[in-house]
Structures are given as structure tokens and as C-alpha cells.
mmCIF file of N, CA and C in Angstrom:
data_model
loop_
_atom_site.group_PDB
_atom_site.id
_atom_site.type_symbol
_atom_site.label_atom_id
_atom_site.label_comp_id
_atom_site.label_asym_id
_atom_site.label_seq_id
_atom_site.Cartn_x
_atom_site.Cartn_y
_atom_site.Cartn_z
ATOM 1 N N UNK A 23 -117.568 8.892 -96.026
ATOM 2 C CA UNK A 23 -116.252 9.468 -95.801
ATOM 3 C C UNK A 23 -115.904 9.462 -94.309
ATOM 4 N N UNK A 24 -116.814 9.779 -93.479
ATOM 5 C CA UNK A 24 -116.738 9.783 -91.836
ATOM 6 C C UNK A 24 -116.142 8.537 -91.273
ATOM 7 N N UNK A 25 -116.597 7.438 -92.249
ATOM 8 C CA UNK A 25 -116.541 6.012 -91.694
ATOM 9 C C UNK A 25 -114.932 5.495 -92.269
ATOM 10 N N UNK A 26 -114.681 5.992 -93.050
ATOM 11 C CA UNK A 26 -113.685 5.750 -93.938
ATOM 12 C C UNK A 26 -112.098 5.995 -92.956
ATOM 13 N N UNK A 27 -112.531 7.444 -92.231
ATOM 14 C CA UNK A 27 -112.057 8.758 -91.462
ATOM 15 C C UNK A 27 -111.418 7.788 -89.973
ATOM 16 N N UNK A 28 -112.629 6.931 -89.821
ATOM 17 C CA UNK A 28 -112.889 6.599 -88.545
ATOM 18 C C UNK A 28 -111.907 5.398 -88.506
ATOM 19 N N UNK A 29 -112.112 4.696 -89.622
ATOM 20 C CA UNK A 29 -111.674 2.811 -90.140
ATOM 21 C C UNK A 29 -109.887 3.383 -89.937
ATOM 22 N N UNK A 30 -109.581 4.155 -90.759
ATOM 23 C CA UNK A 30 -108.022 4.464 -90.595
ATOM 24 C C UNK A 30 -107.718 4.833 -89.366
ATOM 25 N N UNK A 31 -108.458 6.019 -88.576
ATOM 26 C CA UNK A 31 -107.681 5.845 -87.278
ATOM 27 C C UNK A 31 -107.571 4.559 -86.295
ATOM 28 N N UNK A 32 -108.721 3.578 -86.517
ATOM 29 C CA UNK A 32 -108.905 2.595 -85.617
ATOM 30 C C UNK A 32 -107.314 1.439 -86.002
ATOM 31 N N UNK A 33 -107.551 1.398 -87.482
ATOM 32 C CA UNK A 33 -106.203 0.599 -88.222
ATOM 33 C C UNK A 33 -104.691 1.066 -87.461
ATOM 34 N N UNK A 34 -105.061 2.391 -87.598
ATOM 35 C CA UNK A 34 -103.568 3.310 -87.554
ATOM 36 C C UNK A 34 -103.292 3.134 -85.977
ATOM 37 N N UNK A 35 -104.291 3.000 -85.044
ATOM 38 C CA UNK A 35 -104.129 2.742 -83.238
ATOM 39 C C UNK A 35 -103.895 1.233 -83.363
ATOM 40 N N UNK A 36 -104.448 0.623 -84.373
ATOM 41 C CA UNK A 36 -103.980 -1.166 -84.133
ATOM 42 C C UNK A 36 -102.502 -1.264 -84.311
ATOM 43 N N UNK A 37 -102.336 -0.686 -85.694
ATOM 44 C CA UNK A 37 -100.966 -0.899 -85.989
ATOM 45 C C UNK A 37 -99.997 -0.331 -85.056
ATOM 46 N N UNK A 38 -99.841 0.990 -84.436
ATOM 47 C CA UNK A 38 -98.925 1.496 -84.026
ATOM 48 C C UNK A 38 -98.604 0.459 -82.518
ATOM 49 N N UNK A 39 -99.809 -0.055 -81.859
ATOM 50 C CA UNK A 39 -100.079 -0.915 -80.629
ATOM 51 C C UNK A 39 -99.287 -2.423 -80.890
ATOM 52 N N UNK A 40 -99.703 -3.054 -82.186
ATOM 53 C CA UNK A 40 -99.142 -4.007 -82.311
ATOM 54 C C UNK A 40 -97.220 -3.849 -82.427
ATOM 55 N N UNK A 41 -97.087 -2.829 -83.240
ATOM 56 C CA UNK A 41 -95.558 -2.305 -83.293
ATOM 57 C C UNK A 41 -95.132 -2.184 -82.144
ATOM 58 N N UNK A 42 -95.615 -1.247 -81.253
ATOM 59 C CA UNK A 42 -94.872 -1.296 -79.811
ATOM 60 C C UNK A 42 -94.780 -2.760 -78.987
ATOM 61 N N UNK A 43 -95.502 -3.632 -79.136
ATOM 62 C CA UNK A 43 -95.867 -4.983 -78.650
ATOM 63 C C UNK A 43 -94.348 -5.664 -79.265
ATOM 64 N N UNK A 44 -94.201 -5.996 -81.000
ATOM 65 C CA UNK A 44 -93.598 -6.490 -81.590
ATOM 66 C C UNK A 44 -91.772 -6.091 -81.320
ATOM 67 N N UNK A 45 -91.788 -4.594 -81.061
ATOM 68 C CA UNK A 45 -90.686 -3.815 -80.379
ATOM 69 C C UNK A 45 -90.212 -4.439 -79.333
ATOM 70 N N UNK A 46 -91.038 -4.840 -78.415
ATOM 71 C CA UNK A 46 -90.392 -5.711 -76.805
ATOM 72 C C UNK A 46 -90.311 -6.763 -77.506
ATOM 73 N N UNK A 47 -91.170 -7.278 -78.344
ATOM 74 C CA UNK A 47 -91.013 -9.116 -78.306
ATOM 75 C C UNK A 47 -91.258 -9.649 -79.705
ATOM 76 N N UNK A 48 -90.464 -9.409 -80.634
ATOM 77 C CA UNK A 48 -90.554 -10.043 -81.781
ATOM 78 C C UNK A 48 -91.208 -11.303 -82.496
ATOM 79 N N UNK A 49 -91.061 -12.041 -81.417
ATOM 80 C CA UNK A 49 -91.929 -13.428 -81.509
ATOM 81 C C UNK A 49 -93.406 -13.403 -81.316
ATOM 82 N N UNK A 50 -93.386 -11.657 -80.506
ATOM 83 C CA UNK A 50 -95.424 -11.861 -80.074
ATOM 84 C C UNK A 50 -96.027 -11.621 -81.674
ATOM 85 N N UNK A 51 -95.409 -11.475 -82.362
ATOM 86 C CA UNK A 51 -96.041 -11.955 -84.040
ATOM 87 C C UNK A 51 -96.639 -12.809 -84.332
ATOM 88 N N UNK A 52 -95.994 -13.895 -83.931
ATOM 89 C CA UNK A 52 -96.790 -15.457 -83.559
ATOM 90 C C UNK A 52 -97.832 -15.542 -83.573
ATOM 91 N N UNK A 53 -98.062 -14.815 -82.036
ATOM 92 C CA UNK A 53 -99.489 -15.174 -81.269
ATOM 93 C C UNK A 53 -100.340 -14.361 -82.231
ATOM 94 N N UNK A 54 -100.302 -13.218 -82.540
ATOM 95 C CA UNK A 54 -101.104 -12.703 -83.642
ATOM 96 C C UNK A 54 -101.468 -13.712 -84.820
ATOM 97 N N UNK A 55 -100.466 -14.137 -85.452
ATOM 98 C CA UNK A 55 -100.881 -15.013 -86.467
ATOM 99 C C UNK A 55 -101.686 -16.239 -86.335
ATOM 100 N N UNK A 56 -100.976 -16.989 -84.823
ATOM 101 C CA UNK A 56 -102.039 -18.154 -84.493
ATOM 102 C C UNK A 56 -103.738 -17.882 -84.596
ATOM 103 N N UNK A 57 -103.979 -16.346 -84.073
ATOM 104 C CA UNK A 57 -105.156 -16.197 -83.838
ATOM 105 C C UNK A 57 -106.054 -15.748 -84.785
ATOM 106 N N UNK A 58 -105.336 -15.625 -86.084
ATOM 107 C CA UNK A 58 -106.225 -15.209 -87.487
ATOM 108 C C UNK A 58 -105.917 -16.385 -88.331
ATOM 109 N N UNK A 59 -104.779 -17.412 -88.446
ATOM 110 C CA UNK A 59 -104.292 -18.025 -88.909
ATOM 111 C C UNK A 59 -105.618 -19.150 -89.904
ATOM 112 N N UNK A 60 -106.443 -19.223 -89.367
ATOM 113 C CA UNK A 60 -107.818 -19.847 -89.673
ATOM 114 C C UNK A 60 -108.163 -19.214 -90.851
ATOM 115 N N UNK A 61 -107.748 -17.971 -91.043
ATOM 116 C CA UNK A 61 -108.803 -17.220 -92.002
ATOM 117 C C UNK A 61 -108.233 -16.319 -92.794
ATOM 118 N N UNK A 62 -106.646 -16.970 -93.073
ATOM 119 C CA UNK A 62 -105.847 -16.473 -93.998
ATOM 120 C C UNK A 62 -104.915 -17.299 -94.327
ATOM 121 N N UNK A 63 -104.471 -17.305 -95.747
ATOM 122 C CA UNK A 63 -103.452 -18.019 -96.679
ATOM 123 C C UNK A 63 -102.006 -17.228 -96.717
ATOM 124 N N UNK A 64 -101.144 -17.742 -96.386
ATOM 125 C CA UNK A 64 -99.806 -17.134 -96.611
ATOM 126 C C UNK A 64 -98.899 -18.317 -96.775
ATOM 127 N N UNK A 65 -98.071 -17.572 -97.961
ATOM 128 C CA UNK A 65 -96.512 -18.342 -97.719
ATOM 129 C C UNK A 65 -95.494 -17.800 -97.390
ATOM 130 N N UNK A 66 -95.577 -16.484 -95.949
ATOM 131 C CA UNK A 66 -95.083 -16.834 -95.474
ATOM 132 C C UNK A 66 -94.200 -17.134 -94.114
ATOM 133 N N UNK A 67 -93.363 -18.120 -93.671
ATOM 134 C CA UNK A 67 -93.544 -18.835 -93.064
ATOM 135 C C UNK A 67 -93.184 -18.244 -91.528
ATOM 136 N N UNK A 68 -92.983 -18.497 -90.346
ATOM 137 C CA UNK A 68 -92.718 -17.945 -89.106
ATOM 138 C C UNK A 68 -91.375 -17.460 -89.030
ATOM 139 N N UNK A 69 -90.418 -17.435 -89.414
ATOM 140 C CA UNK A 69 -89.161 -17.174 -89.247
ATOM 141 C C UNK A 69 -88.853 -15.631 -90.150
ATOM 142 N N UNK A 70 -90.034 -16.183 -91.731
ATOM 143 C CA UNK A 70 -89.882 -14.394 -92.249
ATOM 144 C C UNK A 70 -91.182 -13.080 -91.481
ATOM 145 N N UNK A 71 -91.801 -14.469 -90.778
ATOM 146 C CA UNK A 71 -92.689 -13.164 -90.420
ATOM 147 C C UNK A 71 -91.923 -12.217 -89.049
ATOM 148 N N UNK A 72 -91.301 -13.181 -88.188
ATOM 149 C CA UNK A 72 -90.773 -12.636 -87.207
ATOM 150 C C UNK A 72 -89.654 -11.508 -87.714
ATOM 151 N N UNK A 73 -88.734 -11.741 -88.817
ATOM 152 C CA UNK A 73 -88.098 -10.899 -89.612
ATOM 153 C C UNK A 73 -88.839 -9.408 -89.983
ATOM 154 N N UNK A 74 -90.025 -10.111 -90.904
ATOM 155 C CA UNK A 74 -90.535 -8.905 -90.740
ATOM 156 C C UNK A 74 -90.808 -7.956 -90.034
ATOM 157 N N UNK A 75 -91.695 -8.412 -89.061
ATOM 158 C CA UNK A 75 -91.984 -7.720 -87.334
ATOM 159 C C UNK A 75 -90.929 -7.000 -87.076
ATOM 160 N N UNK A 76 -89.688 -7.330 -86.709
ATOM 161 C CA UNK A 76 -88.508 -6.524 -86.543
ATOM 162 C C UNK A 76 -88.041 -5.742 -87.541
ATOM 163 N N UNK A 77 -88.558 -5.293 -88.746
ATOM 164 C CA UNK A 77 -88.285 -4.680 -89.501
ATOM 165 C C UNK A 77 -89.014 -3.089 -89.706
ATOM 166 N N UNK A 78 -90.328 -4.114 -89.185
ATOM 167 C CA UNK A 78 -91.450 -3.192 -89.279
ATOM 168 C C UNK A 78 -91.426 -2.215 -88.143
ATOM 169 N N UNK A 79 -90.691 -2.668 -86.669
ATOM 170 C CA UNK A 79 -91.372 -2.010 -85.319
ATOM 171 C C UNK A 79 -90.315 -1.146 -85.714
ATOM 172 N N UNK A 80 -89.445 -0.495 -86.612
ATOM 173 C CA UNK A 80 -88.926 0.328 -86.089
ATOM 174 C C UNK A 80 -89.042 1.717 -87.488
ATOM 175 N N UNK A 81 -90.532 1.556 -88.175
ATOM 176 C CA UNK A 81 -90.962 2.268 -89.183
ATOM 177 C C UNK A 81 -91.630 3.225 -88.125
ATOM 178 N N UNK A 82 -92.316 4.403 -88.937
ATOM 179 C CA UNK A 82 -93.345 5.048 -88.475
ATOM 180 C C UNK A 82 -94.588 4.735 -89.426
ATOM 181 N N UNK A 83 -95.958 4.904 -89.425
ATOM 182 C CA UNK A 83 -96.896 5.339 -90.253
ATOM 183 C C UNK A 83 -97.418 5.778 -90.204
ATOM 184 N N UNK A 84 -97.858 6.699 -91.104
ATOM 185 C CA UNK A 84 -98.263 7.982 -91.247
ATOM 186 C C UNK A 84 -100.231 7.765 -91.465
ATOM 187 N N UNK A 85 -100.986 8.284 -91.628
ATOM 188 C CA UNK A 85 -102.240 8.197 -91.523
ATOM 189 C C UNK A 85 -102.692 8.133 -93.034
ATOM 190 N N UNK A 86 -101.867 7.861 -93.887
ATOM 191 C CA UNK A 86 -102.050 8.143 -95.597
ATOM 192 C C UNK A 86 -101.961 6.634 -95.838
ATOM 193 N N UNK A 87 -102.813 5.821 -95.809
ATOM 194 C CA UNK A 87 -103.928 4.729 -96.514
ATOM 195 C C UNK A 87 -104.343 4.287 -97.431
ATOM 196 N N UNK A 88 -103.711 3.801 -98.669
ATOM 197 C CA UNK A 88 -104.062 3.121 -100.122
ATOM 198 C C UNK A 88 -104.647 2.182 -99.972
ATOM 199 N N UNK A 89 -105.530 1.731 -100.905
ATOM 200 C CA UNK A 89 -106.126 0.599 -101.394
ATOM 201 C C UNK A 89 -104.959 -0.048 -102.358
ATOM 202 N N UNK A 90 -104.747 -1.143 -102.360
ATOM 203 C CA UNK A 90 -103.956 -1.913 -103.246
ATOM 204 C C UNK A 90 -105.196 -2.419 -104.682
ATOM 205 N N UNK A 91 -105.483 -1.962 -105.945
ATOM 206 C CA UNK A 91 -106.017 -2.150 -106.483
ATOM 207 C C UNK A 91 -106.610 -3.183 -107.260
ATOM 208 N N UNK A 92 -107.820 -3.843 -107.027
ATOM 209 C CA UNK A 92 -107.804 -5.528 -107.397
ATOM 210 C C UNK A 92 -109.231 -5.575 -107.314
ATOM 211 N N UNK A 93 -109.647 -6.806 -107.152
ATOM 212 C CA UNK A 93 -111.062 -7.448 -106.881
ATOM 213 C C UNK A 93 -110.905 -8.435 -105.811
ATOM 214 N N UNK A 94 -112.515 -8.051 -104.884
ATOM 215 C CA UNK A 94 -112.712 -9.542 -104.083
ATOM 216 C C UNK A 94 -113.334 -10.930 -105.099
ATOM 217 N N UNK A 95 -113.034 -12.099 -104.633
ATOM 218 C CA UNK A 95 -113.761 -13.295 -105.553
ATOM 219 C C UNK A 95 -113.427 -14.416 -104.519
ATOM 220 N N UNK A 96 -114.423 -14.774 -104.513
ATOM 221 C CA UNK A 96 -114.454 -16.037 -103.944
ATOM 222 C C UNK A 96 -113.671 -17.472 -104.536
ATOM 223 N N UNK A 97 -112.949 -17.912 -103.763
ATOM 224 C CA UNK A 97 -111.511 -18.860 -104.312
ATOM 225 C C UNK A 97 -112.076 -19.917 -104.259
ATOM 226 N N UNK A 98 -110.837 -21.028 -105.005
ATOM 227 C CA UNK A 98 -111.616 -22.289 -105.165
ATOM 228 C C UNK A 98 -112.020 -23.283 -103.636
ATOM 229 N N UNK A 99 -111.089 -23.068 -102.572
ATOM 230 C CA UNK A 99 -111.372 -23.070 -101.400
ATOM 231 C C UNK A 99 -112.701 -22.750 -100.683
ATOM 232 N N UNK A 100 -113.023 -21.823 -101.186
ATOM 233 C CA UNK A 100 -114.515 -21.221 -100.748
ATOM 234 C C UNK A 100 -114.050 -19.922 -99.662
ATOM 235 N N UNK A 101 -113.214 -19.474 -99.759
ATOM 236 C CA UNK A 101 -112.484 -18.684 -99.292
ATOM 237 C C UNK A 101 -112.836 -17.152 -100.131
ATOM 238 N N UNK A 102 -113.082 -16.554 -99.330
ATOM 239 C CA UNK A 102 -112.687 -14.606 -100.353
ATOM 240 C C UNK A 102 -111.148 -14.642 -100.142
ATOM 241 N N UNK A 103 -110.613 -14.165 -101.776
ATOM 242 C CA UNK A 103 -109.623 -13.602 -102.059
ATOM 243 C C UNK A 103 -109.711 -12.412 -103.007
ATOM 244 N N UNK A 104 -108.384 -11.582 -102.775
ATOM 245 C CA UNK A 104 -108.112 -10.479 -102.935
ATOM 246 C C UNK A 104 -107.273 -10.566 -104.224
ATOM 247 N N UNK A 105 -107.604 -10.438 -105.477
ATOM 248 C CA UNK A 105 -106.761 -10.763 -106.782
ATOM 249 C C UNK A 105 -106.441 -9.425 -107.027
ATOM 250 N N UNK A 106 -105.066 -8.706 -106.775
ATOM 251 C CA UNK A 106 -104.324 -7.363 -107.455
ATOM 252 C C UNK A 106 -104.545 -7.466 -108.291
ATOM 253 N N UNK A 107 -104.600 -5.942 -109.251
ATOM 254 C CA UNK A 107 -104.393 -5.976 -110.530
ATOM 255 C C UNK A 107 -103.267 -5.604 -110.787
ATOM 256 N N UNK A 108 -102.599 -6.066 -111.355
ATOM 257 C CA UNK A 108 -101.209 -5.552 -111.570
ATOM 258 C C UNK A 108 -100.241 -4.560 -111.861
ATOM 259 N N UNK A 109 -101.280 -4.672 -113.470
ATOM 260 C CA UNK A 109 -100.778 -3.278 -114.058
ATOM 261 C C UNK A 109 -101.075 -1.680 -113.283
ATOM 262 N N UNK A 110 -102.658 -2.104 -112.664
ATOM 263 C CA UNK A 110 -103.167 -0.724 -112.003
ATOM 264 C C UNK A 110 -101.726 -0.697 -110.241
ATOM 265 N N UNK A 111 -101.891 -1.982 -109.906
ATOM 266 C CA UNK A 111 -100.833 -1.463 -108.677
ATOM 267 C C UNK A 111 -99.086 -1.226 -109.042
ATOM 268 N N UNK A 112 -98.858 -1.865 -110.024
ATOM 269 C CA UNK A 112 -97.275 -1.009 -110.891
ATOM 270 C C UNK A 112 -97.350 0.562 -110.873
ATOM 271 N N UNK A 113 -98.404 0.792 -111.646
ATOM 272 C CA UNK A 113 -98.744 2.180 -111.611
ATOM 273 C C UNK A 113 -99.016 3.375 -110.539
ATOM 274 N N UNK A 114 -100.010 2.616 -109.477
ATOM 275 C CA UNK A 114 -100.393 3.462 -108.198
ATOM 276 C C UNK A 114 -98.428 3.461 -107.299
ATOM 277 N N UNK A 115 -97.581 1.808 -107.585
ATOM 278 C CA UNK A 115 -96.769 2.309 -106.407
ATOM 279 C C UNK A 115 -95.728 3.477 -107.210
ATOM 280 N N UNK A 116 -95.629 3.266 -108.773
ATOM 281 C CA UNK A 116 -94.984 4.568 -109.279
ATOM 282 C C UNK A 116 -95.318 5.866 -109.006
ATOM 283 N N UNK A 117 -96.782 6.044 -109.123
ATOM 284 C CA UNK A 117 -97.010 7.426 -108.690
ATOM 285 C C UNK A 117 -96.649 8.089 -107.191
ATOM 286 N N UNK A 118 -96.688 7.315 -106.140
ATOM 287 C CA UNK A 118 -96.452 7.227 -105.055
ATOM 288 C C UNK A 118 -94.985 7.166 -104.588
ATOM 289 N N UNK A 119 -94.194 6.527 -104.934
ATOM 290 C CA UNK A 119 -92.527 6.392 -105.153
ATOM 291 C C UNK A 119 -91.799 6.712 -106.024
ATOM 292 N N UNK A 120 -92.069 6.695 -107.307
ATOM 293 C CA UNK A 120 -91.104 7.272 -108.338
ATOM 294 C C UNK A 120 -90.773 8.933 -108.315
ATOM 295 N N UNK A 121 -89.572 8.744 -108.202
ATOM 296 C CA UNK A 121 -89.458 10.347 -108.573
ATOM 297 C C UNK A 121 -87.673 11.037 -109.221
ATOM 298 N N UNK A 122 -88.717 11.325 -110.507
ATOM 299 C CA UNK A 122 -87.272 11.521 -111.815
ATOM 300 C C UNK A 122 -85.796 11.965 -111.047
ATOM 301 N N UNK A 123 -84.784 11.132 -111.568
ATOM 302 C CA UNK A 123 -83.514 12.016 -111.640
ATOM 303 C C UNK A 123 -83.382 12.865 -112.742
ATOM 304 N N UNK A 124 -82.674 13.759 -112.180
ATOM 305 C CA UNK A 124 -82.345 15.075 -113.545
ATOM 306 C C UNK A 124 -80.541 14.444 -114.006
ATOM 307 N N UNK A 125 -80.678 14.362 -115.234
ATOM 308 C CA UNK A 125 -79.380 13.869 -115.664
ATOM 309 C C UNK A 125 -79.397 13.216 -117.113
#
């Protein structure tokens, strides 16, 4: 649990660092991606990520941390991937976001 404690604040100082970075310079997204780009699959492409970035630097986040629910497995690539489960993450983002209207 200590380590768990520890992993989120270190995440939560990356993220908020990279946001302020992305805040001056939308494009320094890029350079982030060039430099993991080796060791991850995405579609997608530089123009939505920079979108994103600017979407993102002007969120807050809070220190509350989900697992997206799935399995690791090794891909046909020879690559680890991360396969969601579906039904379980439909469910986790309802519990988390849904909330009844009266009517």
C-alpha cells in the first residue's frame, strides 16, 4: 500500500509538470512522444495529440487513481499489451460518472 501511496504521488508530480510544460508549449507533446515512441502503439496521430495536450493543460487532477480493468498479454509483435475488459470498464466508468436524474 506504501508503494502504491508513493507510485501516485510520483505519477501525480509527472503529470501536473508535464501540464505546466504543455501549457507554454503545446507542441512540447511531441518531444515526449518521440522519446517513448519506441515502446508504444497508438493511432493517434500528432495533430490529435497536440489537441489533446491543449485540452488537457487546462484540467486539474486530483490524486484519485483507477486502474482501467483488463489483462497484461504479450502481443503478436512480442510486445506487452494491455487488453480492457469491457464490460468490467462500462461498469467501473458508470459507477464513477453516472448519476440518476429524478424525473
Amino acid at each position: 500500500m506504501v508503494f502504491r501511496k508513493k507510485s501516485t504521488v510520483i505519477v501525480l508530480a509527472l503529470v501536473n509538470k508535464m501540464l505546466a510544460q504543455v501549457k507554454e508549449d503545446p507542441a512540447s507533446v511531441l518531444a515526449l512522444y518521440n522519446d517513448v515512441r519506441r515502446n508504444i502503439t497508438t493511432n493517434i496521430n500528432t495533430a490529435m495529440m497536440v489537441y489533446l495536450a491543449q485540452q488537457a493543460s487546462g484540467m486539474h487532477f486530483s490524486g484519485d487513481i483507477v486502474n482501467v480493468p483488463g489483462t497484461s498479454v504479450m502481443g503478436a509483435q512480442k510486445h506487452a499489451e494491455y487488453q480492457v475488459n469491457p464490460d468490467a470498464l462500462l461498469e467501473m466508468v458508470l459507477d464513477i460518472f453516472y448519476e440518476p436524474v429524478d424525473g
